[in-house]
């Protein structure tokens, strides 16, 4: 009996397997109910009394060693399982939570989409700009207050390099390299040195539009903006234009839409006027065309610019501007349905 056990111990130490099936066969052969080791245990009864102790210890050792060995062989296959050729790497391992698009992005895409359908092409420009494209080429006088330190972020030690304060710089970027017809829509981030509060932030987003061609009139501008307002806020939306001033447009106007929160009746959002301002616009100043290499005798243009935050507030009634940049998942999740 002792010899048998010794022989089995040596055998078990040498066991190998090439697959999980092999391991299972070994388990059946050695340790299942009808396996070699349990049957040895059955024979234990016939072992002479003086050998019982020694044999008992040996059998237990054999049992433990066999179990350890078979488990080790099985573990070897469990870890290399991932390399199996039929392992599906495209399967999701666990439910991955999906993110949502940012509300400003949702609204930006909607604005760009409306103008693309009207024939406008997407254009972009740098956020770190030079004074020329942001101000000079846009007909800002040297002493214009918008250049002031209070408003503009300067890149330290480079007084000429600034963070753009509006997307109008993209107008200049496009005009200097392309002759009319030009019909572009330019979304982007802009920066102004303002104290952060619920109503103001040091960065926000704008969408700029520019159309330059031979026969462009203020009527065209009005019609395009009316179409935009009705696409964005619903068919019944009314617009009104108030005279205004921008250095780069003449004449200039600000456009209000009938408040889509109270339907024009008057509420807190529209300060009980029934109207909310959403954009600035006007006919491109002939000097801006000339400064950017376009013949102002031959060509005319219109331009407009709006804040994406403002449009988003109107659509979704976000009360505090800071919500847009705080990455609060509870806030962002509210826009899941709009994705
Ligand atoms: N750039 C202006 C602003 O930031 C908006 C604007 C764009 C006005 C184009 C007229 C024409 O307020």
Tab-separated table of C-alpha atoms and ligand atoms in Angstrom:
chain	number	residue	atom	x	y	z
A	1	UNK	CA	0.000	0.000	0.000
A	2	UNK	CA	2.729	2.426	0.965
A	3	UNK	CA	4.533	1.689	-2.295
A	4	UNK	CA	1.361	2.333	-4.243
A	5	UNK	CA	0.990	5.692	-2.516
A	6	UNK	CA	4.616	6.641	-3.201
A	7	UNK	CA	4.197	5.696	-6.863
A	8	UNK	CA	1.019	7.807	-7.126
A	9	UNK	CA	2.734	10.741	-5.399
A	10	UNK	CA	5.502	10.658	-8.014
A	11	UNK	CA	2.910	10.332	-10.800
A	12	UNK	CA	0.850	13.267	-9.551
A	13	UNK	CA	3.933	15.492	-9.363
A	14	UNK	CA	4.533	14.891	-13.090
A	15	UNK	CA	0.990	15.548	-14.307
A	16	UNK	CA	0.554	17.847	-17.317
A	17	UNK	CA	-2.444	18.885	-19.352
A	18	UNK	CA	-2.901	20.568	-22.732
A	19	UNK	CA	-6.480	21.675	-22.252
A	20	UNK	CA	-9.176	22.136	-19.655
A	21	UNK	CA	-10.644	18.843	-20.877
A	22	UNK	CA	-7.378	17.125	-19.936
A	23	UNK	CA	-7.566	18.637	-16.467
A	24	UNK	CA	-11.103	17.313	-16.066
A	25	UNK	CA	-9.952	13.826	-17.126
A	26	UNK	CA	-7.189	13.937	-14.519
A	27	UNK	CA	-9.651	15.042	-11.846
A	28	UNK	CA	-11.914	12.098	-12.669
A	29	UNK	CA	-8.970	9.681	-12.752
A	30	UNK	CA	-7.486	10.716	-9.401
A	31	UNK	CA	-9.909	12.474	-7.129
A	32	UNK	CA	-13.504	11.855	-8.225
A	33	UNK	CA	-15.545	9.462	-6.081
A	34	UNK	CA	-14.481	6.446	-8.153
A	35	UNK	CA	-10.953	7.776	-8.708
A	36	UNK	CA	-7.683	6.201	-7.642
A	37	UNK	CA	-7.225	8.155	-4.417
A	38	UNK	CA	-10.712	7.553	-2.916
A	39	UNK	CA	-10.397	3.848	-3.765
A	40	UNK	CA	-7.067	3.784	-1.906
A	41	UNK	CA	-8.914	5.244	1.045
A	42	UNK	CA	-11.396	2.391	0.839
A	43	UNK	CA	-8.503	-0.042	1.037
A	44	UNK	CA	-7.269	1.718	4.169
A	45	UNK	CA	-9.398	-0.594	6.278
A	46	UNK	CA	-7.213	-3.565	5.350
A	47	UNK	CA	-3.967	-1.854	6.371
A	48	UNK	CA	-2.363	-3.571	9.402
A	49	UNK	CA	-2.792	-1.592	12.621
A	50	UNK	CA	0.905	-0.816	13.080
A	51	UNK	CA	1.059	0.805	9.617
A	52	UNK	CA	-2.196	2.739	9.866
A	53	UNK	CA	-0.682	5.961	11.173
A	54	UNK	CA	2.074	6.210	8.569
A	55	UNK	CA	-0.249	5.183	5.735
A	56	UNK	CA	-2.911	7.631	6.864
A	57	UNK	CA	-0.453	10.530	6.790
A	58	UNK	CA	0.795	9.499	3.330
A	59	UNK	CA	-2.706	9.144	1.888
A	60	UNK	CA	-3.623	12.603	3.150
A	61	UNK	CA	-0.461	14.000	1.638
A	62	UNK	CA	-1.315	12.366	-1.685
A	63	UNK	CA	-4.841	13.741	-1.560
A	64	UNK	CA	-3.689	17.314	-0.907
A	65	UNK	CA	-0.920	17.177	-3.500
A	66	UNK	CA	-3.285	15.817	-6.160
A	67	UNK	CA	-5.889	18.515	-5.439
A	68	UNK	CA	-3.262	21.258	-5.506
A	69	UNK	CA	-1.816	19.977	-8.745
A	70	UNK	CA	-5.130	19.696	-10.525
A	71	UNK	CA	-6.250	23.139	-9.334
A	72	UNK	CA	-2.937	24.618	-10.474
A	73	UNK	CA	-3.354	23.053	-13.916
A	74	UNK	CA	-6.898	24.399	-14.136
A	75	UNK	CA	-5.785	27.911	-13.078
A	76	UNK	CA	-3.188	27.877	-15.809
A	77	UNK	CA	-5.952	27.619	-18.387
A	78	UNK	CA	-8.214	30.126	-16.705
A	79	UNK	CA	-5.626	32.928	-17.043
A	80	UNK	CA	-4.659	32.100	-20.592
A	81	UNK	CA	-8.335	31.968	-21.541
A	82	UNK	CA	-8.212	35.542	-22.831
A	83	UNK	CA	-5.819	34.467	-25.583
A	84	UNK	CA	-8.221	31.884	-26.929
A	85	UNK	CA	-8.796	32.552	-30.585
A	86	UNK	CA	-12.565	32.544	-30.147
A	87	UNK	CA	-12.470	35.197	-27.403
A	88	UNK	CA	-14.741	38.052	-28.572
A	89	UNK	CA	-12.815	41.293	-28.063
A	90	UNK	CA	-15.725	43.368	-29.377
A	91	UNK	CA	-17.967	42.357	-26.503
A	92	UNK	CA	-18.493	44.958	-23.810
A	93	UNK	CA	-17.004	43.695	-20.587
A	94	UNK	CA	-19.452	45.520	-18.367
A	95	UNK	CA	-22.173	48.087	-18.890
A	96	UNK	CA	-20.341	51.298	-19.843
A	97	UNK	CA	-22.197	54.466	-18.861
A	98	UNK	CA	-22.675	56.682	-21.930
A	99	UNK	CA	-21.849	60.378	-21.751
A	100	UNK	CA	-24.057	63.106	-23.174
A	101	UNK	CA	-23.310	65.951	-25.535
A	102	UNK	CA	-22.770	69.282	-23.824
A	103	UNK	CA	-25.799	71.616	-24.095
A	104	UNK	CA	-23.660	74.320	-25.748
A	105	UNK	CA	-22.521	71.796	-28.323
A	106	UNK	CA	-26.069	70.661	-28.992
A	107	UNK	CA	-27.163	74.257	-29.608
A	108	UNK	CA	-24.048	75.121	-31.624
A	109	UNK	CA	-24.683	72.179	-33.961
A	110	UNK	CA	-28.289	73.243	-34.353
A	111	UNK	CA	-27.303	76.814	-35.276
A	112	UNK	CA	-24.626	75.637	-37.712
A	113	UNK	CA	-27.076	73.155	-39.202
A	114	UNK	CA	-29.710	75.829	-39.874
A	115	UNK	CA	-27.206	78.085	-41.636
A	116	UNK	CA	-25.659	75.190	-43.596
A	117	UNK	CA	-29.068	74.554	-45.066
A	118	UNK	CA	-29.047	78.196	-46.211
A	119	UNK	CA	-25.728	77.650	-47.992
A	120	UNK	CA	-23.259	78.810	-45.334
A	121	UNK	CA	-19.950	76.924	-44.999
A	122	UNK	CA	-18.183	76.256	-41.719
A	123	UNK	CA	-15.052	78.327	-41.018
A	124	UNK	CA	-12.788	78.406	-37.979
A	125	UNK	CA	-9.939	80.507	-36.704
A	126	UNK	CA	-7.475	80.551	-33.792
A	127	UNK	CA	-8.492	81.481	-30.237
A	128	UNK	CA	-5.057	82.980	-29.579
A	129	UNK	CA	-5.081	85.800	-32.106
A	130	UNK	CA	-3.197	88.948	-33.014
A	131	UNK	CA	-4.464	92.453	-32.509
A	132	UNK	CA	-4.823	92.907	-36.280
A	133	UNK	CA	-7.446	90.204	-36.869
A	134	UNK	CA	-9.454	90.932	-33.712
A	135	UNK	CA	-9.401	94.740	-33.809
A	136	UNK	CA	-7.499	96.622	-36.523
A	137	UNK	CA	-8.810	94.656	-39.507
A	138	UNK	CA	-12.286	95.006	-37.980
A	139	UNK	CA	-12.011	98.812	-38.046
A	140	UNK	CA	-11.520	99.397	-34.326
A	141	UNK	CA	-9.820	102.752	-33.768
A	142	UNK	CA	-6.498	102.625	-31.894
A	143	UNK	CA	-8.127	104.093	-28.819
A	144	UNK	CA	-11.305	102.015	-28.967
A	145	UNK	CA	-12.296	101.007	-25.421
A	146	UNK	CA	-12.706	97.323	-26.400
A	147	UNK	CA	-8.926	97.091	-26.703
A	148	UNK	CA	-8.701	98.095	-23.080
A	149	UNK	CA	-6.992	95.851	-20.529
A	150	UNK	CA	-10.327	95.609	-18.743
A	151	UNK	CA	-11.767	93.585	-21.570
A	152	UNK	CA	-8.989	91.828	-23.386
A	153	UNK	CA	-6.652	89.101	-22.175
A	154	UNK	CA	-3.120	89.796	-23.383
A	155	UNK	CA	-0.416	87.192	-23.696
A	156	UNK	CA	2.219	88.331	-21.265
A	157	UNK	CA	5.230	90.051	-22.904
A	158	UNK	CA	3.461	89.991	-26.314
A	159	UNK	CA	1.155	93.034	-26.334
A	160	UNK	CA	0.144	92.150	-29.874
A	161	UNK	CA	-0.990	88.609	-29.059
A	162	UNK	CA	-4.381	88.317	-27.362
A	163	UNK	CA	-7.197	85.900	-26.721
A	164	UNK	CA	-9.890	86.806	-29.236
A	165	UNK	CA	-12.748	88.760	-27.706
A	166	UNK	CA	-15.166	87.889	-30.503
A	167	UNK	CA	-15.417	85.519	-33.467
A	168	UNK	CA	-15.385	88.510	-35.864
A	169	UNK	CA	-11.648	87.824	-36.212
A	170	UNK	CA	-12.594	84.821	-38.334
A	171	UNK	CA	-14.297	87.189	-40.835
A	172	UNK	CA	-10.922	88.802	-41.410
A	173	UNK	CA	-9.084	85.457	-41.547
A	174	UNK	CA	-11.394	84.256	-44.312
A	175	UNK	CA	-11.588	87.505	-46.328
A	176	UNK	CA	-7.804	87.878	-46.472
A	177	UNK	CA	-7.448	84.536	-48.260
A	178	UNK	CA	-10.671	84.281	-50.246
A	179	UNK	CA	-12.478	86.540	-52.711
A	180	UNK	CA	-16.300	86.711	-52.772
A	181	UNK	CA	-18.695	85.054	-52.898
A	182	UNK	CA	-18.100	84.304	-49.225
A	183	UNK	CA	-20.807	82.740	-47.107
A	184	UNK	CA	-19.490	81.399	-43.825
A	185	UNK	CA	-20.648	80.452	-40.350
A	186	UNK	CA	-17.979	80.433	-37.623
A	187	UNK	CA	-18.618	78.981	-34.178
A	188	UNK	CA	-15.986	79.322	-31.494
A	189	UNK	CA	-14.870	80.224	-28.000
A	190	UNK	CA	-14.095	83.820	-27.083
A	191	UNK	CA	-12.542	85.427	-24.009
A	192	UNK	CA	-13.188	88.608	-22.066
A	193	UNK	CA	-11.646	89.707	-18.826
A	194	UNK	CA	-14.786	89.827	-16.712
A	195	UNK	CA	-15.513	88.825	-13.138
A	196	UNK	CA	-17.236	85.429	-13.134
A	197	UNK	CA	-20.861	85.490	-11.981
A	198	UNK	CA	-24.200	83.918	-12.872
A	199	UNK	CA	-24.508	86.383	-15.770
A	200	UNK	CA	-20.922	86.777	-17.003
A	201	UNK	CA	-17.927	84.543	-17.576
A	202	UNK	CA	-14.377	85.113	-18.711
A	203	UNK	CA	-14.981	82.810	-21.673
A	204	UNK	CA	-18.087	82.070	-23.671
A	205	UNK	CA	-19.079	81.006	-27.176
A	206	UNK	CA	-20.220	82.833	-30.255
A	207	UNK	CA	-21.362	82.042	-33.747
A	208	UNK	CA	-20.424	84.535	-36.438
A	209	UNK	CA	-21.994	84.733	-39.883
A	210	UNK	CA	-20.637	86.560	-42.926
A	211	UNK	CA	-21.972	86.910	-46.447
A	212	UNK	CA	-20.117	88.948	-49.068
A	213	UNK	CA	-21.189	89.108	-52.695
A	214	UNK	CA	-22.115	91.558	-55.429
A	215	UNK	CA	-25.738	92.200	-54.543
A	216	UNK	CA	-26.170	91.830	-50.814
A	217	UNK	CA	-28.704	93.995	-49.022
A	218	UNK	CA	-29.992	94.606	-45.538
A	219	UNK	CA	-33.245	92.953	-46.646
A	220	UNK	CA	-31.335	89.707	-47.277
A	221	UNK	CA	-29.890	89.912	-43.792
A	222	UNK	CA	-33.300	90.453	-42.247
A	223	UNK	CA	-34.857	87.564	-44.124
A	224	UNK	CA	-32.057	85.146	-43.212
A	225	UNK	CA	-32.250	86.140	-39.538
A	226	UNK	CA	-36.043	85.767	-39.486
A	227	UNK	CA	-35.709	82.298	-40.977
A	228	UNK	CA	-33.071	81.415	-38.426
A	229	UNK	CA	-35.176	82.634	-35.484
A	230	UNK	CA	-38.194	80.664	-36.629
A	231	UNK	CA	-36.182	77.491	-37.237
A	232	UNK	CA	-34.541	77.808	-33.850
A	233	UNK	CA	-37.428	78.971	-31.675
A	234	UNK	CA	-40.546	77.975	-33.584
A	235	UNK	CA	-42.655	79.244	-36.453
A	236	UNK	CA	-44.518	81.920	-34.525
A	237	UNK	CA	-41.311	83.681	-33.424
A	238	UNK	CA	-41.180	87.393	-34.280
A	239	UNK	CA	-38.017	89.462	-34.689
A	240	UNK	CA	-37.309	93.145	-34.260
A	241	UNK	CA	-34.208	95.099	-35.201
A	242	UNK	CA	-32.992	98.070	-33.189
A	243	UNK	CA	-30.315	100.479	-34.474
A	244	UNK	CA	-26.966	99.904	-32.808
A	245	UNK	CA	-23.269	100.458	-33.322
A	246	UNK	CA	-20.331	98.180	-34.145
A	247	UNK	CA	-17.092	99.479	-35.702
A	248	UNK	CA	-17.198	96.769	-38.366
A	249	UNK	CA	-20.766	97.191	-39.608
A	250	UNK	CA	-22.682	100.184	-40.962
A	251	UNK	CA	-25.587	100.366	-40.492
A	252	UNK	CA	-25.620	98.147	-37.407
A	253	UNK	CA	-28.475	96.623	-35.479
A	254	UNK	CA	-29.289	94.414	-32.551
A	255	UNK	CA	-31.924	91.800	-33.017
A	256	UNK	CA	-34.541	90.804	-30.452
A	257	UNK	CA	-36.886	87.854	-30.697
A	258	UNK	CA	-40.281	87.603	-29.071
A	259	UNK	CA	-39.604	85.973	-25.716
A	260	UNK	CA	-40.102	82.266	-26.235
A	261	UNK	CA	-40.451	81.633	-22.525
A	262	UNK	CA	-43.616	83.713	-21.992
A	263	UNK	CA	-44.606	83.877	-25.660
A	264	UNK	CA	-44.181	87.659	-25.663
A	265	UNK	CA	-46.532	88.342	-22.750
A	266	UNK	CA	-43.753	89.467	-20.437
A	267	UNK	CA	-41.852	87.482	-17.794
A	268	UNK	CA	-38.786	87.650	-15.591
A	269	UNK	CA	-36.508	86.403	-18.363
A	270	UNK	CA	-37.463	89.195	-20.813
A	271	UNK	CA	-37.726	91.722	-17.973
A	272	UNK	CA	-41.439	92.007	-18.773
A	273	UNK	CA	-40.804	93.516	-22.196
A	274	UNK	CA	-41.803	90.443	-24.230
A	275	UNK	CA	-38.526	90.701	-26.207
A	276	UNK	CA	-35.030	89.295	-25.722
A	277	UNK	CA	-31.893	90.391	-27.500
A	278	UNK	CA	-30.061	87.551	-29.213
A	279	UNK	CA	-27.577	88.990	-31.694
A	280	UNK	CA	-25.707	91.889	-33.253
A	281	UNK	CA	-25.634	92.401	-37.002
A	282	UNK	CA	-25.238	94.862	-39.840
A	283	UNK	CA	-23.858	95.563	-43.301
A	284	UNK	CA	-20.092	94.990	-43.407
A	285	UNK	CA	-18.375	98.404	-43.201
A	286	UNK	CA	-16.744	99.175	-46.599
A	287	UNK	CA	-13.514	99.939	-44.749
A	288	UNK	CA	-13.495	96.389	-43.326
A	289	UNK	CA	-13.811	94.997	-46.851
A	290	UNK	CA	-10.910	97.174	-48.046
A	291	UNK	CA	-8.733	96.403	-45.005
A	292	UNK	CA	-9.127	92.721	-45.823
A	293	UNK	CA	-8.389	92.977	-49.538
A	294	UNK	CA	-11.918	93.076	-50.973
A	295	UNK	CA	-13.097	95.741	-53.425
A	296	UNK	CA	-15.831	97.635	-51.584
A	297	UNK	CA	-17.100	99.245	-54.812
A	298	UNK	CA	-17.866	95.867	-56.297
A	299	UNK	CA	-18.883	93.924	-53.222
A	300	UNK	CA	-21.185	94.353	-50.244
A	301	UNK	CA	-21.760	92.122	-47.272
A	302	UNK	CA	-23.675	91.485	-44.128
A	303	UNK	CA	-22.483	89.981	-40.864
A	304	UNK	CA	-24.032	88.865	-37.610
A	305	UNK	CA	-22.799	87.426	-34.337
A	306	UNK	CA	-24.589	85.751	-31.456
A	307	UNK	CA	-23.739	84.216	-28.095
A	308	UNK	CA	-24.385	80.475	-27.886
A	309	UNK	CA	-24.909	80.635	-24.103
A	310	UNK	CA	-27.706	83.142	-24.592
A	311	UNK	CA	-29.504	80.999	-27.183
A	312	UNK	CA	-29.046	77.946	-24.949
A	313	UNK	CA	-30.512	79.834	-21.983
A	314	UNK	CA	-33.524	80.722	-24.055
A	315	UNK	CA	-33.989	77.144	-25.209
A	316	UNK	CA	-33.314	75.427	-21.905
A	317	UNK	CA	-33.670	78.183	-19.310
A	318	UNK	CA	-30.321	77.707	-17.653
A	319	UNK	CA	-30.261	80.314	-14.897
A	320	UNK	CA	-26.553	80.380	-14.071
A	321	UNK	CA	-23.859	80.691	-16.782
A	322	UNK	CA	-21.348	78.924	-14.553
A	323	UNK	CA	-23.277	75.663	-14.934
A	324	UNK	CA	-21.914	75.380	-18.480
A	325	UNK	CA	-18.328	74.986	-17.346
A	326	UNK	CA	-18.591	73.172	-14.032
A	327	UNK	CA	-18.870	69.637	-15.401
A	328	UNK	CA	-21.608	68.763	-12.947
A	329	UNK	CA	-22.847	65.430	-14.266
A	330	UNK	CA	-26.303	65.981	-12.746
A	331	UNK	CA	-26.670	69.118	-14.891
A	332	UNK	CA	-25.213	67.533	-18.028
A	333	UNK	CA	-27.457	64.473	-17.716
A	334	UNK	CA	-30.504	66.706	-18.021
A	335	UNK	CA	-29.688	67.094	-21.711
A	336	UNK	CA	-29.689	63.363	-22.409
A	337	UNK	CA	-33.010	63.556	-24.232
A	338	UNK	CA	-31.746	66.278	-26.572
A	339	UNK	CA	-28.806	64.145	-27.742
B	1	LIG	N1	-18.734	90.824	-32.695
B	1	LIG	C1	-19.925	91.359	-32.109
B	1	LIG	C2	-19.887	91.095	-30.584
B	1	LIG	O1	-19.031	90.375	-30.131
B	1	LIG	C3	-21.155	90.753	-32.696
B	1	LIG	C4	-21.347	91.101	-34.139
B	1	LIG	C5	-20.864	90.288	-35.138
B	1	LIG	C6	-22.025	92.261	-34.495
B	1	LIG	C7	-21.051	90.617	-36.474
B	1	LIG	C8	-22.226	92.581	-35.820
B	1	LIG	C9	-21.728	91.778	-36.795
B	1	LIG	O2	-20.688	91.602	-29.844
